[in-house]
Tab-separated table of C-alpha atoms in Angstrom:
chain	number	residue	atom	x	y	z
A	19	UNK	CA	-20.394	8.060	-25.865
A	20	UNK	CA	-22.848	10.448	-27.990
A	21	UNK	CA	-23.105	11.119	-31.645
A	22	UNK	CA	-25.814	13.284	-33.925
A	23	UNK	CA	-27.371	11.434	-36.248
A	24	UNK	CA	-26.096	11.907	-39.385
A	25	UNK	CA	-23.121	13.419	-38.576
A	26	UNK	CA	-19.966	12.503	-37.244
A	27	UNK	CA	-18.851	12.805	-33.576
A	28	UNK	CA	-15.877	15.968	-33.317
A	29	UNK	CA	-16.260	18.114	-36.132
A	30	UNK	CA	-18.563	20.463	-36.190
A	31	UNK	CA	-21.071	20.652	-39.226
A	32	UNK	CA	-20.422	22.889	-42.033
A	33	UNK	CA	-22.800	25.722	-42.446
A	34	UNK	CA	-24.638	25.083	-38.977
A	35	UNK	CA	-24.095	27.822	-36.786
A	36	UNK	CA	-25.381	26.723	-33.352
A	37	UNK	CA	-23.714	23.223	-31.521
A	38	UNK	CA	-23.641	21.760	-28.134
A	39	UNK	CA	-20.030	20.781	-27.205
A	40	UNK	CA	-18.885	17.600	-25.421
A	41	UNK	CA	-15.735	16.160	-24.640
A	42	UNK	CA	-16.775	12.758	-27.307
A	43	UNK	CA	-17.791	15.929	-29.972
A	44	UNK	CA	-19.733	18.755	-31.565
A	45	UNK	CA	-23.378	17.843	-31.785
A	46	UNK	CA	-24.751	20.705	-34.571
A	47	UNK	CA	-28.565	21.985	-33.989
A	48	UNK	CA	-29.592	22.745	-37.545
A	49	UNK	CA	-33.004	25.238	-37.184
A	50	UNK	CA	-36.340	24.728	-38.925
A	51	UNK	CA	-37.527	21.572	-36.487
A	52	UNK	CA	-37.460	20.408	-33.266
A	53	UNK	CA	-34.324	18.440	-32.199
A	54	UNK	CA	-34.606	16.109	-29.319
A	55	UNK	CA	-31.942	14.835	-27.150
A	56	UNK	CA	-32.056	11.536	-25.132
A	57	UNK	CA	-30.714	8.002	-25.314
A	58	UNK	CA	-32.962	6.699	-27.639
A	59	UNK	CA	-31.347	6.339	-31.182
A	60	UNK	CA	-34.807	8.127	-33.014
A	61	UNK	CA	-33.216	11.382	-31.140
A	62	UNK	CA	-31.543	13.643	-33.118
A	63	UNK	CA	-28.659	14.489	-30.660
A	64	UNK	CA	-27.993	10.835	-28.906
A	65	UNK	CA	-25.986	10.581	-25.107
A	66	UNK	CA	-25.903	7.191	-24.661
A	67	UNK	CA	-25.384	7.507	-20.583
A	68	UNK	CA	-27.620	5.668	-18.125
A	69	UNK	CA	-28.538	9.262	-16.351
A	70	UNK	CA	-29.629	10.016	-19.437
A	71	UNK	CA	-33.494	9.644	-20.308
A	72	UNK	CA	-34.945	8.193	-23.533
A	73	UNK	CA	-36.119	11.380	-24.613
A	74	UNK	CA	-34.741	13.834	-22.385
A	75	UNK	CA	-35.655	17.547	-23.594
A	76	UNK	CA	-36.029	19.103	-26.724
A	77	UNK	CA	-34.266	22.336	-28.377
A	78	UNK	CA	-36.142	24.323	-31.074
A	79	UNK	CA	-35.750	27.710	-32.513
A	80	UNK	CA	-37.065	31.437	-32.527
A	81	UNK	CA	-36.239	32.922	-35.166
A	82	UNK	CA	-32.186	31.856	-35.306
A	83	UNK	CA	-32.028	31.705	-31.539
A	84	UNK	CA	-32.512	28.384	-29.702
A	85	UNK	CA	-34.054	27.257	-26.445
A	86	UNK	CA	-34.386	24.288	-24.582
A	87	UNK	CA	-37.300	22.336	-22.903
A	88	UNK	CA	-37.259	19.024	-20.347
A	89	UNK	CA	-39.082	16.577	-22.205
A	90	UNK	CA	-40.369	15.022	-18.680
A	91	UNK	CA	-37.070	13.112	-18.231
A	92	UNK	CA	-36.689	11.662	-14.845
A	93	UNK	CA	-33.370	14.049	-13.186
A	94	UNK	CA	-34.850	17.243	-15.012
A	95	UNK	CA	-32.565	19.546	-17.135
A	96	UNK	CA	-30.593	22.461	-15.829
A	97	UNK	CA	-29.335	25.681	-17.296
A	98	UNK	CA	-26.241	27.261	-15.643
A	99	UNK	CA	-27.324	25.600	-12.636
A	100	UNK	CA	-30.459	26.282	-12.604
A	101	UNK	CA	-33.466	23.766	-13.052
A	102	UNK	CA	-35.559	24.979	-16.095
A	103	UNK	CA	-39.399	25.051	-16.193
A	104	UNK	CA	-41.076	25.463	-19.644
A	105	UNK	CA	-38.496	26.439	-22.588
A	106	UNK	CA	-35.474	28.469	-21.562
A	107	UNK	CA	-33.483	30.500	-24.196
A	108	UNK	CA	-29.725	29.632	-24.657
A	109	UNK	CA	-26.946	31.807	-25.510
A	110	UNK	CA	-23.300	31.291	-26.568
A	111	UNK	CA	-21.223	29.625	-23.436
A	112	UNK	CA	-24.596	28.279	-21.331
A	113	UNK	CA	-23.975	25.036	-20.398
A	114	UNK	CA	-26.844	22.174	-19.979
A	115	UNK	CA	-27.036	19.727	-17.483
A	116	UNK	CA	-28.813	16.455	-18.285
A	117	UNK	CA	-28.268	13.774	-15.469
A	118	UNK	CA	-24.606	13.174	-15.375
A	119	UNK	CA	-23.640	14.966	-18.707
A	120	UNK	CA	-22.746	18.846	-18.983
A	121	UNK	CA	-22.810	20.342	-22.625
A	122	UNK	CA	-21.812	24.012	-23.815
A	123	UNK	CA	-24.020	26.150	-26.114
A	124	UNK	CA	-21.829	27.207	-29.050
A	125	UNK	CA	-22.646	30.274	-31.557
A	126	UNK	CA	-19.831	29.817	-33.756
A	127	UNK	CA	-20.644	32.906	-35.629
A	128	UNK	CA	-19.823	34.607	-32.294
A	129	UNK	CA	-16.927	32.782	-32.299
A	130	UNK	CA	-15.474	33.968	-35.134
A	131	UNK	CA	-17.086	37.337	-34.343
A	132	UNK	CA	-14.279	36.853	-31.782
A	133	UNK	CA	-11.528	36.307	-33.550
A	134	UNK	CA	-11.949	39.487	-36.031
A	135	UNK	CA	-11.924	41.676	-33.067
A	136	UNK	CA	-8.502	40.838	-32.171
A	137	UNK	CA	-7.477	42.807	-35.301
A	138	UNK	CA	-6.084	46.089	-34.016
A	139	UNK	CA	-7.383	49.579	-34.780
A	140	UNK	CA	-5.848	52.898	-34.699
A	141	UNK	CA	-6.265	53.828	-30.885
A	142	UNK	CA	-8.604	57.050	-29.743
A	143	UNK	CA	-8.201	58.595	-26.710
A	144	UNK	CA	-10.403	60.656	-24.950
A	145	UNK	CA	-9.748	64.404	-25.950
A	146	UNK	CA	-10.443	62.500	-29.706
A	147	UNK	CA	-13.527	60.686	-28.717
A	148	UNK	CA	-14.987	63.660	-27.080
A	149	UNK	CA	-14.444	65.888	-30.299
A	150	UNK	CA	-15.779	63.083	-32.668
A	151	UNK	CA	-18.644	62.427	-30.661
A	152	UNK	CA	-19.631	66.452	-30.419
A	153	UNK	CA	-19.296	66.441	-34.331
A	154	UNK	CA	-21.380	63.579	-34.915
A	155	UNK	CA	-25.203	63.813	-35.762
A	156	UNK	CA	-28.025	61.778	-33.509
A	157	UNK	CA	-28.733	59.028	-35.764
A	158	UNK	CA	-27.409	56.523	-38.746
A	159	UNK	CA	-24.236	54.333	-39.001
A	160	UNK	CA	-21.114	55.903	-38.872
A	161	UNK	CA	-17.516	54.334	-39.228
A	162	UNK	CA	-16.324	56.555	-36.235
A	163	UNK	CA	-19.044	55.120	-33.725
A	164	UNK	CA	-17.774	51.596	-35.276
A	165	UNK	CA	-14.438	52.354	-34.535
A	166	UNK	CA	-15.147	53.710	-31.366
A	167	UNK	CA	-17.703	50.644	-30.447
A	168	UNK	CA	-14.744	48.578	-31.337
A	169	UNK	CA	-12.532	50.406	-29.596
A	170	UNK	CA	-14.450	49.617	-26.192
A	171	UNK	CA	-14.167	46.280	-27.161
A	172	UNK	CA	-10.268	45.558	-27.699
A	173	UNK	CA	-9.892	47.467	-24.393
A	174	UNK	CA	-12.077	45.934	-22.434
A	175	UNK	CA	-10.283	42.554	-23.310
A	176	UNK	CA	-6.732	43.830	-22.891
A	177	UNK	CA	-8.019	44.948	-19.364
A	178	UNK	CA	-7.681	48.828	-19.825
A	179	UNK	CA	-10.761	49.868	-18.274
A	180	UNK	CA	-10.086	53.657	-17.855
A	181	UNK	CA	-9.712	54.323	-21.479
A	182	UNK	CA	-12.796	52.218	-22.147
A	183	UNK	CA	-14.513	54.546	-19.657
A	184	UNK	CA	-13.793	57.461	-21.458
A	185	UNK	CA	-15.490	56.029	-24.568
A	186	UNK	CA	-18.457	54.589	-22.695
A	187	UNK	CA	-18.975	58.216	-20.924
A	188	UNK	CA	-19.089	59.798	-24.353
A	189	UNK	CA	-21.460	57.442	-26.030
A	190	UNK	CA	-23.663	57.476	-23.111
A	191	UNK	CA	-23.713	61.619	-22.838
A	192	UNK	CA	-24.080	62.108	-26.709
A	193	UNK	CA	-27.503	59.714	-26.485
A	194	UNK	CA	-28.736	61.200	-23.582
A	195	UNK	CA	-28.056	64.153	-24.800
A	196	UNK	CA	-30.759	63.521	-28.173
A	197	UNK	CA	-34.294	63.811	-27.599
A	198	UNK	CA	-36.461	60.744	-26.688
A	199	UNK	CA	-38.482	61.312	-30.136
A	200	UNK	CA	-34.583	61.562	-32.201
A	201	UNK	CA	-34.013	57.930	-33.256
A	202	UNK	CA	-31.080	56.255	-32.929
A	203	UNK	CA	-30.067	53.722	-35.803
A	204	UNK	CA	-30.808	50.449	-34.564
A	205	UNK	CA	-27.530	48.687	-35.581
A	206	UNK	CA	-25.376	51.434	-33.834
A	207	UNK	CA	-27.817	51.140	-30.667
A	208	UNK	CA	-27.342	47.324	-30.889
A	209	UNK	CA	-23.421	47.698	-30.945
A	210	UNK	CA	-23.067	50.238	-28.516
A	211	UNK	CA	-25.296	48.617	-25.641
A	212	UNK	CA	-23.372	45.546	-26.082
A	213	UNK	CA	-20.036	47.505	-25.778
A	214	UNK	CA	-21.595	49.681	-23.052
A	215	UNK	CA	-22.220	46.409	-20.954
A	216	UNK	CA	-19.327	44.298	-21.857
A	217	UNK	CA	-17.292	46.907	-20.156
A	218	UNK	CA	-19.193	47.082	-16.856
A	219	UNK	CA	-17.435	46.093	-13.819
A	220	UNK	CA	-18.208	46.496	-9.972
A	221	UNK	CA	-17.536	50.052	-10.104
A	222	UNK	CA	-20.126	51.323	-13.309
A	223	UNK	CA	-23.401	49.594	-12.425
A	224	UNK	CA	-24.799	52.789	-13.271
A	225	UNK	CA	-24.318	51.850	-17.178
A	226	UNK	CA	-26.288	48.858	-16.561
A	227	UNK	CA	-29.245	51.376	-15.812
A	228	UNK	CA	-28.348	53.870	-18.246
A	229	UNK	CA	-28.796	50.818	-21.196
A	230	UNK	CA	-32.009	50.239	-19.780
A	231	UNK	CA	-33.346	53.315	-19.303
A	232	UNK	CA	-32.145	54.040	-22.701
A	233	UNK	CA	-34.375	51.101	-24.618
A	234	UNK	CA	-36.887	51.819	-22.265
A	235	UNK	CA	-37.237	55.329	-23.196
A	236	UNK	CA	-36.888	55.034	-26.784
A	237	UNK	CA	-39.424	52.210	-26.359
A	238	UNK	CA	-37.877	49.223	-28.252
A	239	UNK	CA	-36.323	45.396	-27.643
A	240	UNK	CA	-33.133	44.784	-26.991
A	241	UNK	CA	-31.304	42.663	-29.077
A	242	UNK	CA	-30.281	38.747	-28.483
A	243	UNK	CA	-26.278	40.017	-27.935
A	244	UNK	CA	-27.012	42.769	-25.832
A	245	UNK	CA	-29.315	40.642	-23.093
A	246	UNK	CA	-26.221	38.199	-23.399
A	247	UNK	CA	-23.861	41.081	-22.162
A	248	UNK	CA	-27.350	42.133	-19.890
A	249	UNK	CA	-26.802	39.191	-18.244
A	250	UNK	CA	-22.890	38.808	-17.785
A	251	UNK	CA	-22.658	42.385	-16.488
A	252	UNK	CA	-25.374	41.952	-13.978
A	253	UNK	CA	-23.361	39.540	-12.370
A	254	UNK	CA	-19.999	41.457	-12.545
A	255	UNK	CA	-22.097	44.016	-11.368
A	256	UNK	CA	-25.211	42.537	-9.329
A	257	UNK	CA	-25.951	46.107	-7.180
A	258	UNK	CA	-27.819	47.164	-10.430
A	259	UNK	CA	-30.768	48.414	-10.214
A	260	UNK	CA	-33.272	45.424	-10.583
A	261	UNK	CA	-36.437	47.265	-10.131
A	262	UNK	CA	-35.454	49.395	-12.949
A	263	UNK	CA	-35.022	45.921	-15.124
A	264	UNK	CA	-38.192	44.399	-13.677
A	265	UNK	CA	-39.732	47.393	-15.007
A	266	UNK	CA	-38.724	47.800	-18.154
A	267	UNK	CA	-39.037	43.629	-18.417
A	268	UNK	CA	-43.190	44.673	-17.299
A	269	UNK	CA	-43.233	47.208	-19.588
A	270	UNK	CA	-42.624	45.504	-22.446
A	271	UNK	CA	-45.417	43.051	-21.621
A	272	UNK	CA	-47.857	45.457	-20.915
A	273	UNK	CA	-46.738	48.315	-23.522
A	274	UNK	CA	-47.205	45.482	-26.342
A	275	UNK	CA	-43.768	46.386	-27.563
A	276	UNK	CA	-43.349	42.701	-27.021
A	277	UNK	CA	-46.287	40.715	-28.522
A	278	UNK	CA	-45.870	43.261	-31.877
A	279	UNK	CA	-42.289	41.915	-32.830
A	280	UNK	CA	-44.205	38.417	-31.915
A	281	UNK	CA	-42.015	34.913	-31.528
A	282	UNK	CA	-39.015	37.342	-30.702
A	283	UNK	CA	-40.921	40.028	-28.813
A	284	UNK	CA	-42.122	36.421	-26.566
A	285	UNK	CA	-38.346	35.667	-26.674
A	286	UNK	CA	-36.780	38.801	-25.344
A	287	UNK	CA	-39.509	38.574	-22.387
A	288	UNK	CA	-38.375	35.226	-21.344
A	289	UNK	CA	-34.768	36.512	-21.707
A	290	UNK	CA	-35.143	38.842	-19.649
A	291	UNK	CA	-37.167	36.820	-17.090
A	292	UNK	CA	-34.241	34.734	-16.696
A	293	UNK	CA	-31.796	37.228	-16.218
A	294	UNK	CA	-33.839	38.775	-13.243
A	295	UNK	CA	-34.044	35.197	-11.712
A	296	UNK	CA	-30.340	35.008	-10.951
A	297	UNK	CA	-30.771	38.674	-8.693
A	298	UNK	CA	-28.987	38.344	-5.285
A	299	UNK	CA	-31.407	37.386	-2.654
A	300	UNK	CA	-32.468	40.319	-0.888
């Protein structure tokens, strides 16, 4: 059995947008204080499970992003597998570990993200995404880049991947095509990284480099959704280049890209820090 205190066990909470799922229910993680997890009933998430330790790790927040960190419990706390050490970021989908119990990390915002992407668009091919990406200029929003980033999207999950491709080859040519000191808007970067690397497969590692190269060189962070879809594509995809990632994870540090955007600068460095821990062993 587990509850939240305060709340009731399988509903999730109005108005919070971050939960950890469990078969007995939906324990919310409301930002602005630390939230610790054990078997004692002072925690605010209780498991009442005898693998369970009294106060078993803690989850606070950077910015509207949470992470997790063992509290010293006695079978440690694991993150997709993996045994954490210090505070590890969580993402929509990652599940914890804590003794015998396995929870999911649940964004419901992406969630229903989700569900308004099903909606279907008027479809572009490629002769029309060539000619609307020749006519478009270097930076701001535009509704044909959304349509196009959206495009990507509904492809990728109705498993077209060629006509994806075409998109992806024409977003990626009309930025490299700007100068490094043209700026891109930082909403359509945002959308079109994440669309970039939600499409990767085996085949287009390459675009994991070319999304790199591409923050790298117009020297900013990436955003929380796009090191989510960092990190899923890299393992679609793990002949990327990693010393290109290492890089541009060392640059940041060093650069003080990073410590200027400050909690989250400290946030995307860990990110990324975790992503390069699950490259293949050489």
């Amino acid at each position: 059995m587990s509850r939240t205190r305060d709340t009731l066990d399988g509903a999730p909470a109005p108005g919070v947008e971050w939960h950890l799922g469990h078969p007995d229910g939906s324990h919310p993680l409301p930002p602005g204080r630390p939230l610790r997890v054990g078997r004692s009933l002072d925690c605010e998430v209780v498991l009442d499970h005898p693998s369970i330790s009294r106060h078993h790790a803690t989850i606070t927040f950077v910015g509207d992003r949470p992470r997790i960190e063992d509290a010293g419990s006695r079978h440690g706390t694991l993150v997709n597998g993996q045994r954490i050490e210090g505070a590890a970021p969580l993402k929509h989908g990652d599940r914890i570990a804590l003794g015998g119990l396995t929870l999911t990390v649940q964004d419901l915002r992406r969630q229903e993200r989700a569900q308004r992407d099903t909606l279907q668009i008027p479809a572009l091919n490629a002769a029309q995404a060539a000619r609307t990406l020749r006519n478009l200029p270097a930076t701001g929003e535009h509704d044909a880049v959304t349509a196009m980033v959206t495009e990507i999207q509904l492809m990728v999950d109705a498993g077209e991947g060629a006509r994806a491709a075409s998109l992806v080859h024409g977003l990626l040519k009309n930025w490299n095509a700007q100068p490094a000191t043209t700026a891109i808007d930082e909403g359509t970067l945002r959308r079109g990284s994440t669309a970039i690397l939600r499409a990767v497969t085996a085949d287009n590692a390459a675009w994991v480099d070319a999304v790199v190269k591409l923050h790298q060189s117009r020297g900013v962070l990436m955003h929380a959704s796009t090191l989510d879809q960092l990190e899923a594509a890299t393992r679609r995809a793990p002949r990327v280049d990693w010393t290109l990632l290492d890089g541009y994870a060392r640059w940041l540090r060093s650069s003080g890209v990073a410590s200027a955007r400050g909690e989250y600068g400290q946030f995307c460095v860990e990110r990324l820090a975790q992503i390069l821990r699950g490259r293949p062993a050489l």
